[in-house]
Amino acid sequence: MPVHNDEIAAAFDEIADLLSLSGENQFRIRAYRRAARTVRTLPGELAAQIATGFDPDRLPGIGTDLAGKIREFVATGRCRSLEGLRRSVPQGLRDLLALPDVGPQRARALYEALGIRSLADLREALAHQRIRRVPHFGVRLEERLRKSLETRGERSHRVAWSVADGYARSLRRYLAAIPGVAQVEVAGSYRRGRETVGDLDLVVAAPAGVDVDRRLRDYDEVASVLASGRTRSSVVLRSGLQVDVRVVPTASFGAALYYSTGSKAHNIRLRTLAVAQGLKVNEYGVYRGRTRIAGETEESVLAAVGLPYIEPELREDRGEFDAAAAGRLPALVTFAQLRGDLHAHTRATDGTASLEDMVQAARRAGLRYLAITDHSKYLGAVHGLDATGLSRQIDQIDALNERTRGIRVLKGVEVDILEDGSLALPDAVLGRLDLVVGAVHSQFALPRKKQTERLLRALDRPYFSVLAHPAARLIDQRAPIDCDWGRVFRRAAERPCWLELNGQPARLDLDDVLAREAAASGALISIASDAHRIEDFAFLEGGVRQARRAWLTGSAIANTRPLGELRRLLRRTFLK
Ligand code: DGT
Ligand code: CA
Ligand code: CA
């Protein structure tokens, strides 16, 4: 039974929640949280690696005990200590924890102040406006809790693209191995590369005699069957993810793939275009009257309405039909075009690997240059480099460059942009580097005007190369900062300095809409991994996916440039 990273991570998070509900030791709880984060963001499936002899205790932050739990889960699909914890915590409390605004600390506070142990208790307390009086709660949180209680159940269960990817790959492999199946593709929002995915849509080409539906129901991750039929099936996997499968003859594969890839708005516009030419488009093909004139490939579908191929990432009804008709579709950037990465950490700050190991991993990932950008020291940072620490790293990088072939290391820093727009390190230090990456890590809630001025002031500093994860959002966890992006992008283009598209699965920041706007303003984009571990260079692929959704070509991206040109461009970001 394949166990996915996401399921192992969810089990560890649940253990952490349940442990903190019972007031367990903070270190143990944090160890589970860290392990959950590590496993969730691993680029490959852990179960597959363990099957080939990999020992999970080699992962950062995972010791013998947690490694044993991972092995148990992978081998049996169960985690007995989680099951034990679940038995010891009442269902009512676990329901409370499932609300978006309630973590273990708040659940405990509600229990200790008001004896709340279930959703029914919470509803009762809300009705009497008692929640606002619980220490640290207040009227606003009371209102939020009322809302989450009302919308419970309607909440969409979208998952990060990277999580959906694990499920999509195994399912695709499984369906493709069914005898008689000619082709399988994962369509829908997954194929369009959206940052989150609601459900998976698969399209299968197979002759009528092949019972894909029965084989799908036999897939051992299936928890329930929603719909079953010869051409369409819908199931829910154990993880809660829904899967829709459509089976068509090979002659219709392109049309079905096109339809299922969507987006819906894109499909509707295509159909309207076709109708204007006296044609009909559906999931079986393109028809003139009753004659099918296209449908085996997506190219044939588009050619039938007189258009060139449109990449899935562009199919959002954001002007792609006009661009296609005018012959002005962008040649979207590809991963192979990236030559380097301008944002990465080592264990000098919050990374887990040494400078040398990070550089070798980047080289193995095919990069020709890597900027090391560890954190500056600022108020509240656990590890951060001060001027002395940074000087020491500069010397280490010089020495490493002397003895390293095949990749060049650039000297950088990820410096904090303080509330007033100044930077957390003095210019005298920043000027010694090859690039300065600046980022907002605090004061996320400033009003728009203040936030905009803060960023503009930071961009005006003499040493400022790249604005990292500009909106500072964390998908599903922290909203983007409020800012007049038009002004920031224009200033970046004039200055010039660059804007980052951070490839971390939880960031993907700038998002597709903003990145497109930024590039249209003339600012260069840096697609960055923000790697903290040697595995993390794979995050560049997520950045490329988002960049493609933003219509970006290779020339819009700074780090598609060869080293010499990159250096020349970087020097222009230093005004002194
Ligand atoms: P998701 O699952 O919410 O992340 O987003 P999608 O885009 O995967 O949406 P989904 O799974 O509901 O449907 C898959 C594709 O099927 C969608 O992208 C386009 C197509 N589709 C669904 N409903 C309609 C419809 O009413 N009209 C048309 N023309 N296409 C539709
Ligand atoms: Ca979908
Ligand atoms: Ca669907």
Coordinates of C-alpha atoms and ligand atoms in Angstrom, one line a residue:
M1 CA 0.0 0.0 0.0
P2 CA 1.6 3.3 -1.1
V3 CA 1.8 5.8 1.8
H4 CA 2.4 9.4 0.7
N5 CA 4.6 12.0 2.4
D6 CA 1.6 14.1 3.0
E7 CA -0.1 11.3 5.0
I8 CA 3.0 10.8 7.2
A9 CA 3.2 14.5 7.7
A10 CA -0.5 14.8 8.6
A11 CA 0.0 11.9 11.2
F12 CA 2.9 13.8 12.8
D13 CA 1.0 17.1 12.9
E14 CA -2.0 15.3 14.5
I15 CA 0.3 13.7 17.1
A16 CA 1.7 17.2 17.8
D17 CA -1.8 18.6 18.2
L18 CA -2.9 15.8 20.5
L19 CA 0.2 16.0 22.6
S20 CA -0.1 19.7 23.1
L21 CA -3.7 19.3 24.0
S22 CA -2.6 17.1 26.9
G23 CA 0.1 19.6 27.9
E24 CA 3.0 17.5 26.8
N25 CA 6.6 18.6 26.7
Q26 CA 7.2 21.4 24.1
F27 CA 10.4 19.8 22.8
R28 CA 8.6 16.6 21.8
I29 CA 5.8 18.5 20.2
R30 CA 8.2 20.7 18.2
A31 CA 10.1 17.6 17.1
Y32 CA 6.9 16.2 15.6
R33 CA 6.0 19.5 13.9
R34 CA 9.5 19.8 12.4
A35 CA 9.4 16.2 11.2
A36 CA 6.0 16.9 9.6
R37 CA 7.4 19.9 7.8
T38 CA 10.4 18.0 6.7
V39 CA 8.5 15.1 5.3
R40 CA 5.8 17.2 3.7
T41 CA 8.2 19.2 1.6
L42 CA 10.5 16.3 0.5
P43 CA 10.6 16.4 -3.3
G44 CA 10.4 12.6 -3.7
E45 CA 8.1 9.9 -2.1
L46 CA 9.7 8.7 1.2
A47 CA 8.0 5.3 1.0
A48 CA 9.7 4.6 -2.4
Q49 CA 13.1 5.7 -1.0
I50 CA 12.7 3.4 2.1
A51 CA 11.7 0.6 -0.2
T52 CA 15.1 1.0 -1.9
G53 CA 17.0 1.0 1.4
F54 CA 17.0 4.6 2.5
D55 CA 17.0 5.1 6.2
P56 CA 14.6 7.9 7.3
D57 CA 16.7 8.8 10.3
R58 CA 19.1 10.4 7.8
L59 CA 16.6 13.2 7.3
P60 CA 17.2 16.4 9.2
G61 CA 15.4 16.5 12.5
I62 CA 14.3 12.9 12.3
G63 CA 15.8 10.6 15.0
T64 CA 15.5 6.9 15.7
D65 CA 12.1 7.2 17.3
L66 CA 10.5 9.2 14.5
A67 CA 12.2 7.1 11.9
G68 CA 10.7 4.0 13.5
K69 CA 7.2 5.5 13.3
I70 CA 7.8 6.4 9.6
R71 CA 8.9 2.8 8.9
E72 CA 5.9 1.4 10.7
F73 CA 3.5 3.7 8.8
V74 CA 5.1 2.9 5.4
A75 CA 5.0 -0.8 6.1
T76 CA 1.5 -1.1 7.7
G77 CA -0.4 2.1 6.8
R78 CA -0.9 2.6 10.6
C79 CA 0.8 4.5 13.4
R80 CA -0.1 2.9 16.7
S81 CA 1.0 5.7 18.9
L82 CA -1.3 8.1 17.0
E83 CA -4.1 5.6 17.4
G84 CA -3.5 5.5 21.1
L85 CA -3.5 9.2 21.4
R86 CA -6.8 9.4 19.5
R87 CA -8.3 7.0 21.9
S88 CA -7.2 9.1 24.9
V89 CA -8.5 12.5 23.5
P90 CA -12.3 12.8 23.3
Q91 CA -13.8 13.2 19.8
G92 CA -15.4 16.6 20.8
L93 CA -12.0 18.1 21.5
R94 CA -10.7 16.7 18.2
D95 CA -13.6 18.4 16.4
L96 CA -12.7 21.7 18.0
L97 CA -9.1 21.3 16.8
A98 CA -10.3 20.8 13.2
L99 CA -11.7 24.4 13.1
P100 CA -9.3 26.7 11.2
D101 CA -8.8 29.2 14.1
V102 CA -8.4 26.6 16.9
G103 CA -5.1 25.1 17.7
P104 CA -4.2 23.1 20.8
Q105 CA -3.5 26.2 22.9
R106 CA -6.8 27.8 22.1
A107 CA -8.6 24.5 22.6
R108 CA -7.0 24.2 26.0
A109 CA -7.8 27.8 26.9
L110 CA -11.5 27.3 25.9
Y111 CA -11.6 24.1 28.0
E112 CA -9.9 25.7 31.0
A113 CA -11.9 28.9 31.0
L114 CA -15.4 27.7 30.0
G115 CA -15.2 23.9 30.1
I116 CA -15.8 23.7 26.3
R117 CA -15.1 20.2 25.0
S118 CA -17.1 20.0 21.8
L119 CA -18.6 22.0 19.0
A120 CA -21.9 21.9 20.8
D121 CA -20.3 23.6 23.8
L122 CA -18.7 26.1 21.6
R123 CA -22.0 27.0 19.8
E124 CA -23.6 27.5 23.2
A125 CA -20.8 29.7 24.5
L126 CA -20.9 31.8 21.2
A127 CA -24.7 32.3 21.6
H128 CA -24.0 33.8 25.0
Q129 CA -21.0 35.9 23.9
R130 CA -18.8 34.2 26.4
I131 CA -15.8 33.5 24.2
R132 CA -14.7 37.2 24.0
R133 CA -14.0 37.1 27.8
V134 CA -11.6 34.2 27.5
P135 CA -8.0 35.6 28.0
H136 CA -6.4 36.4 24.6
F137 CA -9.7 35.8 22.7
G138 CA -11.7 39.1 22.3
V139 CA -14.6 40.1 20.0
R140 CA -12.8 39.6 16.7
L141 CA -11.7 36.1 17.4
E142 CA -15.2 35.3 18.7
E143 CA -16.6 36.5 15.3
R144 CA -14.1 34.4 13.4
L145 CA -15.0 31.4 15.4
R146 CA -18.7 32.0 14.7
K147 CA -17.9 32.2 11.0
S148 CA -15.8 29.0 10.9
L149 CA -18.5 27.1 12.8
E150 CA -21.1 28.3 10.2
T151 CA -19.0 27.5 7.1
R152 CA -17.7 24.2 8.5
G153 CA -18.3 21.5 5.9
E154 CA -18.5 24.0 3.0
R155 CA -14.9 24.6 3.4
S156 CA -13.0 23.6 0.3
H157 CA -10.4 21.0 0.8
R158 CA -7.8 22.2 -1.6
V159 CA -4.3 20.8 -1.3
A160 CA -1.0 22.3 -2.4
W161 CA 0.1 21.3 -5.9
S162 CA 3.1 19.5 -4.5
V163 CA 0.9 17.4 -2.3
A164 CA -1.5 16.6 -5.2
D165 CA 1.6 15.6 -7.3
G166 CA 2.4 12.6 -5.1
Y167 CA -1.2 11.3 -5.4
A168 CA -1.3 12.1 -9.1
R169 CA 1.9 10.3 -10.0
S170 CA 1.0 7.0 -8.3
L171 CA -2.5 6.9 -9.7
R172 CA -1.3 7.7 -13.2
R173 CA 1.3 4.9 -13.0
Y174 CA -1.4 2.5 -11.7
L175 CA -3.9 3.3 -14.5
A176 CA -1.3 3.3 -17.2
A177 CA -0.3 -0.3 -16.2
I178 CA -3.9 -1.6 -16.9
P179 CA -3.7 -3.9 -19.9
G180 CA -5.3 -2.2 -23.0
V181 CA -4.9 1.3 -21.7
A182 CA -3.2 3.4 -24.4
Q183 CA -2.7 6.8 -22.7
V184 CA -3.3 8.4 -19.3
E185 CA -2.9 12.1 -18.4
V186 CA -3.7 14.1 -15.3
A187 CA -5.7 17.1 -16.4
G188 CA -7.6 19.8 -14.4
S189 CA -6.0 22.5 -12.3
Y190 CA -3.1 20.1 -11.6
R191 CA -2.1 20.2 -15.3
R192 CA -2.6 24.0 -15.4
G193 CA -0.1 24.2 -12.5
R194 CA -2.4 26.0 -10.1
E195 CA -0.8 26.4 -6.7
T196 CA -3.6 24.5 -5.0
V197 CA -5.7 21.6 -6.5
G198 CA -9.3 20.9 -5.6
D199 CA -9.5 17.4 -7.0
L200 CA -7.6 15.3 -9.6
D201 CA -9.1 14.8 -13.1
L202 CA -7.6 11.9 -15.1
V203 CA -8.2 11.1 -18.7
V204 CA -7.7 7.6 -20.0
A205 CA -7.6 6.4 -23.6
A206 CA -8.8 2.8 -23.8
P207 CA -11.0 0.6 -26.1
A208 CA -14.5 -0.2 -24.9
G209 CA -13.6 -3.6 -23.6
V210 CA -11.2 -2.4 -20.9
D211 CA -12.9 -2.1 -17.5
V212 CA -11.0 1.0 -16.1
D213 CA -13.8 1.7 -13.6
R214 CA -13.4 -1.7 -11.9
R215 CA -9.6 -1.3 -11.8
L216 CA -9.9 2.1 -10.3
R217 CA -12.2 0.8 -7.5
D218 CA -9.5 -1.8 -6.8
Y219 CA -6.8 0.9 -6.3
D220 CA -5.8 0.4 -2.7
E221 CA -6.0 4.0 -1.7
V222 CA -9.7 4.3 -2.6
A223 CA -11.8 4.9 0.5
S224 CA -15.2 5.4 -1.1
V225 CA -16.8 5.4 -4.6
L226 CA -18.9 8.4 -5.5
A227 CA -19.8 7.5 -9.0
S228 CA -19.2 4.5 -11.2
G229 CA -19.7 3.9 -14.9
R230 CA -18.1 2.8 -18.2
T231 CA -16.9 6.3 -19.2
R232 CA -16.8 8.3 -15.9
S233 CA -15.9 7.3 -12.4
S234 CA -15.4 9.3 -9.2
V235 CA -13.7 8.1 -6.0
V236 CA -12.4 9.6 -2.8
L237 CA -8.9 8.5 -1.7
R238 CA -8.0 7.7 1.9
S239 CA -6.4 11.1 2.2
G240 CA -9.8 12.8 1.4
L241 CA -8.7 13.8 -2.1
Q242 CA -11.3 13.3 -4.8
V243 CA -10.4 11.7 -8.2
D244 CA -12.5 12.0 -11.3
V245 CA -11.6 9.7 -14.2
R246 CA -12.9 9.9 -17.7
V247 CA -12.4 7.0 -20.2
V248 CA -12.6 7.7 -24.0
P249 CA -11.5 6.0 -27.2
T250 CA -8.1 7.0 -28.5
A251 CA -9.7 9.0 -31.3
S252 CA -11.2 11.4 -28.7
F253 CA -8.2 11.5 -26.2
G254 CA -7.1 15.0 -27.2
A255 CA -10.6 16.5 -27.0
A256 CA -11.3 14.8 -23.6
L257 CA -7.9 16.0 -22.3
Y258 CA -8.6 19.5 -23.5
Y259 CA -12.0 19.5 -21.9
S260 CA -10.8 18.1 -18.6
T261 CA -7.8 20.4 -18.4
G262 CA -10.1 23.5 -18.4
S263 CA -10.3 26.0 -17.0
K264 CA -14.0 26.2 -17.3
A265 CA -13.8 29.8 -18.4
H266 CA -11.3 28.9 -21.1
N267 CA -13.5 26.0 -22.3
I268 CA -16.5 28.2 -22.6
R269 CA -14.6 30.7 -24.7
L270 CA -13.2 28.0 -26.9
R271 CA -16.7 26.7 -27.5
T272 CA -18.0 30.2 -28.3
L273 CA -15.2 30.7 -30.8
A274 CA -16.0 27.4 -32.4
V275 CA -19.7 28.1 -32.7
A276 CA -18.9 31.4 -34.5
Q277 CA -17.1 29.2 -37.2
G278 CA -20.1 26.8 -37.5
L279 CA -18.3 24.1 -35.4
K280 CA -19.1 22.3 -32.2
V281 CA -16.5 21.3 -29.5
N282 CA -17.1 18.8 -26.8
E283 CA -15.1 16.1 -24.9
Y284 CA -15.3 13.7 -27.9
G285 CA -14.0 16.0 -30.6
V286 CA -14.6 19.0 -32.9
Y287 CA -17.6 18.5 -35.2
R288 CA -18.8 20.1 -38.4
G289 CA -22.4 19.0 -38.5
R290 CA -22.2 15.3 -37.5
T291 CA -18.7 14.8 -38.9
R292 CA -15.8 14.7 -36.4
I293 CA -13.0 16.8 -37.9
A294 CA -10.5 16.7 -34.9
G295 CA -10.0 15.2 -31.5
E296 CA -7.1 12.7 -31.2
T297 CA -4.7 15.3 -30.0
E298 CA -5.1 18.7 -28.3
E299 CA -3.2 20.3 -31.2
S300 CA -5.8 19.0 -33.6
V301 CA -8.6 20.5 -31.5
L302 CA -7.0 23.9 -31.6
A303 CA -6.0 23.7 -35.2
A304 CA -9.6 22.9 -36.2
V305 CA -10.6 26.4 -34.9
G306 CA -7.6 28.0 -36.5
L307 CA -5.4 28.4 -33.5
P308 CA -1.8 27.3 -32.5
Y309 CA -1.2 25.1 -29.4
I310 CA -1.9 26.9 -26.1
E311 CA 0.0 25.7 -23.1
P312 CA -2.2 24.4 -20.2
E313 CA -0.7 27.0 -17.8
L314 CA -2.2 29.8 -20.0
R315 CA -5.7 28.3 -20.1
E316 CA -7.3 30.7 -17.6
D317 CA -9.1 33.1 -20.0
R318 CA -6.6 35.8 -19.3
G319 CA -6.1 36.9 -22.9
E320 CA -4.7 33.6 -24.3
F321 CA -7.1 33.4 -27.2
D322 CA -6.4 36.9 -28.5
A323 CA -2.6 36.2 -28.1
A324 CA -3.0 32.9 -30.0
A325 CA -5.0 34.5 -32.8
A326 CA -2.4 37.2 -33.1
G327 CA 0.5 34.8 -33.1
R328 CA 1.8 36.4 -29.9
L329 CA 1.7 33.5 -27.4
P330 CA 4.8 33.7 -25.1
A331 CA 7.5 31.0 -25.3
L332 CA 7.1 30.0 -21.7
V333 CA 10.2 29.6 -19.6
T334 CA 11.3 26.0 -18.9
F335 CA 13.3 24.5 -16.0
A336 CA 16.1 23.7 -18.4
Q337 CA 16.6 27.4 -19.0
L338 CA 17.5 28.2 -15.4
R339 CA 21.3 28.5 -15.0
G340 CA 21.4 29.4 -11.3
D341 CA 19.6 30.2 -8.1
L342 CA 19.9 33.4 -6.2
H343 CA 18.4 32.5 -2.8
A344 CA 19.7 29.7 -0.6
H345 CA 20.6 29.1 3.1
T346 CA 23.2 27.1 4.9
R347 CA 23.5 26.0 8.5
A348 CA 25.3 29.2 9.2
T349 CA 21.7 30.4 9.8
D350 CA 18.6 28.3 9.5
G351 CA 19.6 25.9 6.7
T352 CA 20.5 22.3 7.5
A353 CA 23.5 21.7 5.3
S354 CA 27.0 23.0 5.1
L355 CA 28.0 25.6 2.5
E356 CA 30.0 23.0 0.6
D357 CA 27.1 20.5 0.6
M358 CA 24.6 23.1 -0.6
V359 CA 26.9 24.1 -3.4
Q360 CA 27.5 20.5 -4.5
A361 CA 23.8 19.8 -4.4
A362 CA 23.1 22.8 -6.6
R363 CA 25.7 21.6 -9.1
R364 CA 24.1 18.2 -9.2
A365 CA 20.8 19.9 -9.8
G366 CA 22.3 21.3 -13.0
L367 CA 23.0 24.9 -11.8
R368 CA 26.0 26.9 -12.9
Y369 CA 25.9 29.4 -10.1
L370 CA 24.4 29.6 -6.6
A371 CA 24.0 32.7 -4.4
I372 CA 24.3 32.0 -0.7
T373 CA 21.9 34.3 1.1
D374 CA 21.8 33.5 4.8
H375 CA 19.7 35.6 7.2
S376 CA 20.9 38.9 8.7
K377 CA 20.7 39.2 12.4
Y378 CA 17.7 41.1 13.5
L379 CA 15.6 41.4 16.6
G380 CA 14.1 38.0 17.4
A381 CA 16.0 36.0 14.8
V382 CA 17.3 32.8 16.4
H383 CA 20.3 32.5 14.1
G384 CA 21.3 35.4 12.0
L385 CA 24.6 36.7 10.7
D386 CA 26.0 39.9 12.0
A387 CA 28.7 41.8 10.2
T388 CA 31.5 39.6 11.6
G389 CA 29.6 36.3 10.8
L390 CA 29.0 37.6 7.2
S391 CA 32.7 38.5 6.8
R392 CA 33.7 35.0 7.8
Q393 CA 31.2 33.5 5.3
I394 CA 32.6 35.8 2.6
D395 CA 36.1 34.4 3.2
Q396 CA 34.8 30.8 3.2
I397 CA 33.0 31.4 -0.2
D398 CA 36.2 32.9 -1.7
A399 CA 38.1 29.8 -0.6
L400 CA 35.4 27.5 -1.8
N401 CA 35.4 29.2 -5.3
E402 CA 39.1 28.6 -5.5
R403 CA 38.8 24.9 -5.2
T404 CA 35.4 24.2 -6.9
R405 CA 34.8 23.5 -10.5
G406 CA 31.5 23.5 -12.5
I407 CA 29.6 26.0 -10.3
R408 CA 30.3 29.5 -9.1
V409 CA 29.2 30.7 -5.6
L410 CA 27.9 34.2 -5.3
K411 CA 28.1 36.1 -2.0
G412 CA 24.8 37.4 -0.7
V413 CA 22.6 37.9 2.2
E414 CA 18.9 37.8 3.0
V415 CA 18.6 41.0 4.9
D416 CA 15.5 42.1 6.8
I417 CA 13.6 45.1 5.7
L418 CA 12.7 46.8 8.9
E419 CA 9.5 48.6 9.6
D420 CA 10.8 52.0 8.4
G421 CA 12.2 50.5 5.2
S422 CA 15.8 50.5 6.3
L423 CA 17.9 47.3 6.1
A424 CA 19.1 45.3 9.1
L425 CA 22.8 45.5 8.0
P426 CA 25.0 48.6 7.3
D427 CA 25.8 49.6 3.7
A428 CA 29.5 49.1 4.4
V429 CA 28.9 45.3 4.8
L430 CA 26.3 45.0 2.1
G431 CA 28.6 46.6 -0.4
R432 CA 31.1 43.8 -0.1
L433 CA 28.6 41.2 -1.5
D434 CA 27.7 40.2 -5.0
L435 CA 24.0 40.7 -4.3
V436 CA 21.6 41.8 -1.5
V437 CA 18.3 40.0 -1.2
G438 CA 15.9 42.0 1.0
A439 CA 12.8 40.6 2.6
V440 CA 9.9 41.4 4.9
H441 CA 9.7 39.1 7.9
S442 CA 7.8 41.2 10.3
Q443 CA 5.0 43.9 10.5
F444 CA 2.9 42.1 7.9
A445 CA -0.2 44.0 8.8
L446 CA 0.9 47.6 8.1
P447 CA -1.8 49.6 6.3
R448 CA -1.3 49.8 2.5
K449 CA 0.3 53.3 2.4
K450 CA 2.8 52.5 5.1
Q451 CA 3.7 49.1 3.7
T452 CA 4.1 50.6 0.2
E453 CA 6.4 53.3 1.5
R454 CA 8.4 50.8 3.5
L455 CA 9.1 48.7 0.4
L456 CA 9.9 51.8 -1.8
R457 CA 12.3 53.0 0.8
A458 CA 14.0 49.6 0.9
L459 CA 14.3 49.6 -2.9
D460 CA 16.0 53.0 -2.7
R461 CA 18.8 51.7 -0.6
P462 CA 22.1 51.8 -2.5
Y463 CA 22.7 48.1 -2.1
F464 CA 19.5 46.2 -3.0
S465 CA 19.3 43.5 -5.7
V466 CA 16.2 41.4 -5.2
L467 CA 13.0 41.8 -3.2
A468 CA 12.4 38.2 -1.9
H469 CA 8.9 36.7 -1.6
P470 CA 7.5 40.2 -2.0
A471 CA 3.9 39.6 -0.7
A472 CA 5.2 37.5 2.3
R473 CA 2.2 35.3 2.1
L474 CA 2.0 31.7 3.2
I475 CA -0.6 29.8 1.3
D476 CA -3.6 29.0 3.6
Q477 CA -1.7 30.4 6.6
R478 CA -0.8 34.1 6.1
A479 CA -2.5 36.6 3.8
P480 CA -0.3 38.7 1.4
I481 CA 0.7 42.1 2.7
D482 CA -1.3 45.0 1.5
C483 CA 0.7 47.2 -0.9
D484 CA 0.4 49.3 -4.1
W485 CA 2.2 46.8 -6.2
G486 CA 2.0 48.9 -9.4
R487 CA 4.3 51.5 -7.7
V488 CA 6.7 48.9 -6.3
F489 CA 7.1 47.2 -9.7
R490 CA 7.6 50.4 -11.6
R491 CA 10.2 51.5 -9.1
A492 CA 12.0 48.2 -9.3
A493 CA 12.1 48.4 -13.1
E494 CA 13.5 52.0 -13.0
R495 CA 16.1 51.5 -10.3
P496 CA 16.8 48.7 -11.4
C497 CA 16.3 45.8 -8.9
W498 CA 14.6 42.5 -9.3
L499 CA 11.5 40.7 -7.9
E500 CA 11.6 37.2 -6.7
L501 CA 9.3 34.4 -7.5
N502 CA 10.0 32.1 -4.5
G503 CA 9.4 28.4 -5.3
Q504 CA 8.8 27.1 -1.8
P505 CA 5.5 25.2 -2.1
A506 CA 3.9 27.3 0.7
R507 CA 5.1 30.6 -0.8
L508 CA 5.0 30.7 -4.6
D509 CA 5.4 34.4 -4.2
L510 CA 5.0 36.5 -6.4
D511 CA 1.9 34.7 -7.5
D512 CA 0.9 34.3 -11.1
V513 CA -1.1 37.5 -11.4
L514 CA 1.5 39.7 -9.7
A515 CA 4.5 38.1 -11.4
R516 CA 2.9 38.8 -14.8
E517 CA 2.2 42.4 -13.8
A518 CA 5.8 42.8 -12.5
A519 CA 7.3 41.6 -15.7
A520 CA 5.0 43.8 -17.7
S521 CA 6.4 46.8 -15.7
G522 CA 9.8 45.8 -17.0
A523 CA 11.3 44.4 -13.8
L524 CA 13.4 41.3 -14.0
I525 CA 12.2 38.2 -12.1
S526 CA 14.4 35.9 -10.1
I527 CA 13.0 32.4 -9.8
A528 CA 14.5 31.1 -6.5
S529 CA 14.4 27.9 -4.4
D530 CA 15.0 29.6 -1.0
A531 CA 16.6 26.2 -0.3
H532 CA 17.3 25.3 3.3
R533 CA 18.2 21.7 2.6
I534 CA 20.1 19.9 -0.3
E535 CA 16.8 18.5 -1.6
D536 CA 15.2 21.9 -1.9
F537 CA 16.6 22.9 -5.2
A538 CA 13.7 20.9 -6.6
F539 CA 11.5 23.9 -5.5
L540 CA 12.8 25.7 -8.5
E541 CA 10.4 23.6 -10.6
G542 CA 7.5 25.0 -8.6
G543 CA 8.8 28.5 -9.3
V544 CA 9.0 27.7 -13.0
R545 CA 5.4 26.4 -13.0
Q546 CA 4.1 29.6 -11.4
A547 CA 6.2 31.7 -13.8
R548 CA 4.6 29.9 -16.7
R549 CA 1.2 30.7 -15.3
A550 CA 2.4 34.3 -15.3
W551 CA 3.2 34.1 -19.0
L552 CA 6.9 34.6 -18.4
T553 CA 9.5 33.9 -21.1
G554 CA 13.1 33.0 -20.4
S555 CA 14.2 36.6 -21.1
A556 CA 12.0 37.9 -18.2
I557 CA 14.0 35.8 -15.8
A558 CA 17.3 37.0 -14.4
N559 CA 18.7 33.6 -13.6
T560 CA 18.4 32.3 -17.1
R561 CA 21.4 34.5 -17.9
P562 CA 24.9 33.0 -18.2
L563 CA 27.1 33.9 -15.3
G564 CA 29.0 36.8 -17.0
E565 CA 25.8 38.6 -18.0
L566 CA 24.2 37.9 -14.7
R567 CA 27.1 39.5 -12.9
R568 CA 26.9 42.6 -15.2
L569 CA 23.2 42.9 -14.5
L570 CA 23.8 42.4 -10.8
R571 CA 26.3 45.2 -10.6
R572 CA 23.7 47.6 -11.9
T573 CA 21.6 46.8 -8.8
F574 CA 24.3 48.4 -6.7
L575 CA 23.9 52.2 -7.0
K576 CA 27.3 53.1 -5.5
Ligands
DGT1 P1 -10.1 22.3 -9.0 O1 -10.4 20.9 -9.1 O2 -11.1 23.1 -8.3 O3 -8.7 22.7 -8.6 O4 -10.2 23.0 -10.5 P2 -10.4 22.3 -11.9 O5 -10.1 23.3 -13.0 O6 -9.6 21.0 -12.0 O7 -11.9 22.0 -12.0 P3 -12.8 20.7 -11.9 O8 -12.1 19.5 -11.3 O9 -14.1 21.1 -11.4 O10 -13.1 20.4 -13.5 C1 -12.1 19.9 -14.3 C2 -12.2 20.6 -15.7 O11 -13.4 20.1 -16.3 C3 -12.4 22.1 -15.6 O12 -11.1 22.7 -15.5 C4 -13.0 22.3 -16.9 C5 -13.9 21.2 -17.1 N1 -15.3 21.6 -16.7 C6 -15.9 21.3 -15.5 N2 -17.1 21.8 -15.5 C7 -17.3 22.4 -16.6 C8 -18.4 23.1 -17.2 O13 -19.5 23.3 -16.6 N3 -18.2 23.6 -18.5 C9 -17.1 23.4 -19.2 N4 -17.0 23.9 -20.4 N5 -16.0 22.8 -18.7 C10 -16.2 22.3 -17.4
CA2 CA -9.9 19.3 -10.6
CA3 CA -13.0 17.3 -11.0

